[in-house]
CSV table of C-alpha atoms in Angstrom, one decimal:
chain,number,residue,atom,x,y,z
O,1,MET,CA,-2.2,13.7,-18.2
O,2,ALA,CA,-0.6,11.9,-21.0
O,3,LEU,CA,3.2,12.0,-21.5
O,4,ASP,CA,4.6,13.5,-24.8
O,5,ASP,CA,7.8,12.7,-26.5
O,6,GLN,CA,9.2,16.3,-26.2
O,7,SER,CA,12.0,17.2,-23.8
O,8,ASN,CA,11.4,19.2,-20.7
O,9,PRO,CA,14.0,22.0,-20.2
O,10,ARG,CA,13.9,21.5,-16.5
O,11,LEU,CA,14.4,17.8,-16.5
O,12,GLY,CA,16.1,17.1,-19.8
O,13,ALA,CA,15.0,14.5,-22.3
O,14,ARG,CA,11.9,12.5,-21.1
O,15,VAL,CA,11.3,8.9,-21.7
O,16,SER,CA,9.0,8.3,-24.7
O,17,ARG,CA,5.3,7.7,-24.0
O,18,ARG,CA,4.8,3.9,-23.9
O,19,PRO,CA,8.1,3.1,-22.0
O,20,ALA,CA,7.2,5.8,-19.6
O,21,LEU,CA,3.9,4.3,-18.9
O,22,VAL,CA,5.5,0.8,-18.3
O,23,LEU,CA,8.0,2.5,-15.9
O,24,ARG,CA,5.3,4.3,-14.0
O,25,VAL,CA,3.4,1.0,-13.6
O,26,VAL,CA,6.7,-0.6,-12.3
O,27,GLN,CA,7.0,2.4,-9.8
O,28,LEU,CA,3.6,2.0,-8.6
O,29,LEU,CA,4.0,-1.8,-7.9
O,30,VAL,CA,7.4,-1.3,-6.2
O,31,GLY,CA,5.9,1.5,-4.1
O,32,LEU,CA,2.9,-0.7,-3.2
O,33,PHE,CA,5.1,-3.6,-2.3
O,34,LEU,CA,7.4,-1.4,-0.1
O,35,TYR,CA,4.3,-0.1,1.6
O,36,GLY,CA,3.1,-3.5,2.6
O,37,ALA,CA,6.7,-4.4,3.6
O,38,ALA,CA,6.9,-1.3,5.7
O,39,THR,CA,3.5,-1.9,7.4
O,40,ALA,CA,4.8,-5.5,8.3
O,41,LEU,CA,8.0,-4.1,9.8
O,42,MET,CA,6.1,-1.7,12.0
O,43,VAL,CA,3.8,-4.5,13.2
O,44,ARG,CA,6.7,-6.8,14.1
O,45,ALA,CA,8.2,-3.9,16.1
O,46,VAL,CA,5.3,-4.2,18.6
O,47,ILE,CA,5.5,-0.6,19.8
O,48,GLY,CA,2.4,0.7,18.2
O,49,VAL,CA,1.3,0.7,14.7
O,50,ALA,CA,-0.2,3.3,12.2
O,51,SER,CA,-3.9,4.0,12.5
O,52,TRP,CA,-5.2,1.6,9.9
O,53,SER,CA,-2.9,-1.1,11.1
O,54,VAL,CA,-4.5,-0.8,14.5
O,55,LEU,CA,-7.8,-1.6,12.9
O,56,THR,CA,-6.4,-4.4,10.9
O,57,GLU,CA,-4.9,-5.9,14.0
O,58,GLY,CA,-8.2,-5.6,15.8
O,59,LEU,CA,-10.1,-7.3,13.1
O,60,GLU,CA,-7.5,-10.0,12.8
O,61,ARG,CA,-8.4,-11.0,16.3
O,62,ILE,CA,-12.2,-11.7,15.5
O,63,VAL,CA,-11.8,-13.2,12.1
O,64,PRO,CA,-9.7,-16.3,11.0
O,65,TRP,CA,-7.7,-14.3,8.5
O,66,SER,CA,-4.1,-13.2,8.2
O,67,PHE,CA,-3.1,-9.5,8.6
O,68,GLY,CA,-2.7,-9.2,4.8
O,69,THR,CA,-6.1,-10.8,4.1
O,70,VAL,CA,-7.9,-8.4,6.5
O,71,THR,CA,-6.1,-5.6,4.7
O,72,LEU,CA,-7.2,-6.7,1.4
O,73,VAL,CA,-10.8,-7.4,2.4
O,74,SER,CA,-11.1,-4.1,4.3
O,75,SER,CA,-9.9,-2.3,1.2
O,76,GLY,CA,-12.7,-3.8,-0.8
O,77,VAL,CA,-15.3,-2.8,1.9
O,78,ILE,CA,-13.8,0.8,2.0
O,79,LEU,CA,-14.2,1.0,-1.7
O,80,LEU,CA,-18.0,0.5,-1.3
O,81,PHE,CA,-18.1,3.8,0.6
O,82,TRP,CA,-16.7,5.4,-2.5
O,83,ILE,CA,-20.0,4.8,-4.3
O,84,PRO,CA,-22.1,7.4,-2.2
O,85,LEU,CA,-19.2,9.6,-2.1
O,86,ARG,CA,-18.9,9.5,-5.9
O,87,GLN,CA,-15.2,8.7,-6.1
O,88,ARG,CA,-13.9,6.9,-9.2
O,89,PRO,CA,-11.2,4.3,-8.6
O,90,GLY,CA,-8.2,4.2,-10.9
O,91,ILE,CA,-5.7,1.4,-11.7
O,92,GLY,CA,-3.7,2.5,-8.7
O,93,THR,CA,-6.7,2.1,-6.4
O,94,VAL,CA,-7.3,-1.5,-7.5
O,95,LEU,CA,-3.6,-2.5,-7.4
O,96,ASN,CA,-3.3,-0.8,-4.0
O,97,ALA,CA,-6.2,-2.9,-2.6
O,98,LEU,CA,-4.7,-6.1,-4.2
O,99,THR,CA,-1.0,-5.7,-3.5
O,100,ILE,CA,-0.4,-4.2,-0.1
O,101,GLY,CA,-1.9,-7.0,2.0
O,102,PRO,CA,-0.1,-9.9,0.3
O,103,ALA,CA,3.1,-8.0,0.5
O,104,ALA,CA,2.6,-7.4,4.2
O,105,ASP,CA,1.9,-11.1,4.7
O,106,LEU,CA,5.1,-12.1,2.8
O,107,VAL,CA,7.2,-9.9,5.0
O,108,LEU,CA,5.5,-10.9,8.1
O,109,ALA,CA,6.4,-14.5,7.3
O,110,VAL,CA,10.1,-13.8,7.1
O,111,VAL,CA,10.7,-11.0,9.7
O,112,HIS,CA,10.3,-11.7,13.4
O,113,THR,CA,10.0,-9.4,16.4
O,114,PRO,CA,13.5,-8.5,17.8
O,115,ALA,CA,14.2,-9.6,21.4
O,116,GLY,CA,15.1,-6.3,22.8
O,117,LEU,CA,13.5,-2.9,22.9
O,118,PRO,CA,16.4,-1.2,21.0
O,119,GLY,CA,16.0,-3.8,18.2
O,120,ARG,CA,12.2,-3.2,18.1
O,121,ILE,CA,12.7,0.6,17.9
O,122,GLY,CA,15.2,0.2,15.2
O,123,LEU,CA,12.8,-2.0,13.2
O,124,PHE,CA,10.0,0.5,13.7
O,125,ALA,CA,12.2,3.4,12.6
O,126,LEU,CA,13.2,1.4,9.4
O,127,GLY,CA,9.5,0.6,8.8
O,128,LEU,CA,8.5,4.3,9.2
O,129,VAL,CA,11.2,5.5,6.7
O,130,LEU,CA,10.3,2.8,4.3
O,131,LEU,CA,6.7,3.7,4.6
O,132,ALA,CA,7.4,7.4,3.8
O,133,VAL,CA,9.5,6.4,0.7
O,134,ALA,CA,6.8,3.9,-0.4
O,135,THR,CA,4.1,6.5,-0.1
O,136,ALA,CA,5.8,9.0,-2.1
O,137,CYS,CA,6.8,6.3,-4.7
O,138,TYR,CA,3.3,5.0,-5.3
O,139,ILE,CA,1.5,8.4,-5.2
O,140,GLY,CA,4.2,9.8,-7.5
O,141,ALA,CA,3.3,7.3,-10.1
O,142,ARG,CA,-0.2,9.1,-10.4
O,143,PHE,CA,-2.5,6.2,-11.0
O,144,GLY,CA,-5.2,7.2,-8.5
O,145,ALA,CA,-5.6,7.3,-4.7
O,146,GLY,CA,-5.7,4.2,-2.5
O,147,ALA,CA,-9.0,3.1,-1.0
O,148,ARG,CA,-8.4,4.9,2.3
O,149,ASP,CA,-7.1,8.2,0.9
O,150,GLY,CA,-10.1,8.2,-1.5
O,151,LEU,CA,-12.4,8.0,1.4
O,152,MET,CA,-10.8,11.2,2.9
O,153,VAL,CA,-11.1,13.0,-0.5
O,154,GLY,CA,-14.7,11.9,-0.9
O,155,LEU,CA,-15.6,13.3,2.5
O,156,HIS,CA,-13.8,16.5,1.6
O,157,GLU,CA,-15.6,16.8,-1.7
O,158,ARG,CA,-19.1,15.6,-0.9
O,159,LEU,CA,-19.5,17.0,2.7
O,160,GLY,CA,-17.3,20.1,2.4
O,161,TRP,CA,-15.2,19.0,5.3
O,162,PRO,CA,-11.6,20.4,5.3
O,163,VAL,CA,-9.1,17.8,4.3
O,164,TRP,CA,-7.4,17.9,7.7
O,165,LEU,CA,-10.8,17.4,9.4
O,166,ALA,CA,-11.8,14.5,7.2
O,167,ARG,CA,-8.3,12.8,7.7
O,168,THR,CA,-8.3,13.4,11.4
O,169,ALA,CA,-11.9,12.1,11.9
O,170,ILE,CA,-11.1,8.9,9.9
O,171,GLU,CA,-7.7,8.3,11.7
O,172,LEU,CA,-9.3,8.7,15.1
O,173,THR,CA,-12.2,6.5,14.3
O,174,VAL,CA,-10.2,3.7,13.0
O,175,VAL,CA,-7.6,3.9,15.9
O,176,VAL,CA,-10.5,3.8,18.5
O,177,VAL,CA,-12.3,1.0,16.9
O,178,GLY,CA,-9.1,-0.9,16.3
O,179,TRP,CA,-8.0,-0.4,20.0
O,180,LEU,CA,-11.3,-1.6,21.2
O,181,LEU,CA,-10.9,-4.8,19.2
O,182,GLY,CA,-7.4,-5.3,20.6
O,183,GLY,CA,-5.2,-3.6,18.1
O,184,ASP,CA,-1.6,-2.4,19.0
O,185,VAL,CA,-1.8,1.2,20.1
O,186,GLY,CA,1.4,2.6,21.5
O,187,VAL,CA,4.2,5.2,21.1
O,188,GLY,CA,4.7,4.1,17.5
O,189,THR,CA,1.1,5.0,16.7
O,190,VAL,CA,1.6,8.6,17.9
O,191,VAL,CA,5.0,8.9,16.2
O,192,ALA,CA,3.5,7.6,12.8
O,193,ALA,CA,0.6,10.0,13.1
O,194,PHE,CA,2.8,13.1,13.4
O,195,ALA,CA,5.9,12.0,11.4
O,196,ILE,CA,4.6,10.4,8.3
O,197,GLY,CA,3.3,13.6,6.7
O,198,PRO,CA,6.6,15.7,7.2
O,199,MET,CA,8.5,12.8,5.9
O,200,VAL,CA,6.6,12.1,2.8
O,201,GLY,CA,6.4,15.9,1.8
O,202,PRO,CA,10.2,16.3,0.9
O,203,LEU,CA,10.2,13.0,-1.0
O,204,MET,CA,7.3,13.8,-3.3
O,205,PRO,CA,9.3,16.2,-5.5
O,206,VAL,CA,12.0,13.5,-5.9
O,207,PHE,CA,9.5,11.2,-7.5
O,208,ALA,CA,8.0,14.0,-9.5
O,209,ARG,CA,11.4,14.6,-11.1
O,210,LEU,CA,12.0,11.1,-12.4
O,211,PRO,CA,12.4,10.9,-16.2
O,212,TRP,CA,9.3,9.0,-16.8
O,213,SER,CA,7.2,11.0,-14.4
O,214,THR,CA,4.0,12.7,-15.8
O,215,PRO,CA,4.6,16.5,-15.9
O,216,THR,CA,2.1,18.4,-13.8
O,217,ALA,CA,0.3,21.5,-14.8
O,218,PRO,CA,1.5,24.9,-13.5
O,219,THR,CA,-0.1,25.8,-10.1
O,220,PRO,CA,-2.6,28.6,-10.6
O,221,ARG,CA,-1.7,31.9,-9.0
């Protein structure tokens, strides 16, 4: 939905159309970079990573590529599954695929695993919080779903699966395959699976209320 130049009585004066679009793009890019950074922090914590990172780590063991390169290439492969599922990528989808992997590699190059367990737990917690903020940030820009989220939506729309079933089936599949390939499954994997949703939920309205955010239509009753 396009922005208009009128004020919103709930939010006050909004940013005009063109600057708002630029700021939304900036928000998208910041969110995607932070997502890659958060993923890298959780990898360096070595107490278990989120589901898709388990698969990425597993693939990293069998191909001569970095974590970020595997992330980038796998995003492209996942987008191929969008074709039979009739999903349409947006600019956010493309930038998601191109940005998160390199951002993760950059942070992996400068952050190392802490020596003790408390430090690793702290690093994981920081990564998890940052992941929640990053998710709400890039989704709030409203430029389209990422490759992995689009796969879930496609299964829901084309096969009639409930969203929770589609997401659960995908998450379990990638964790099992990644674990079999040598990915890091641990306590952090379980924590991320149960915590990320409740953490992202309260943050979504925060990014929806930014002055340059796209107004959403009223929810049908």
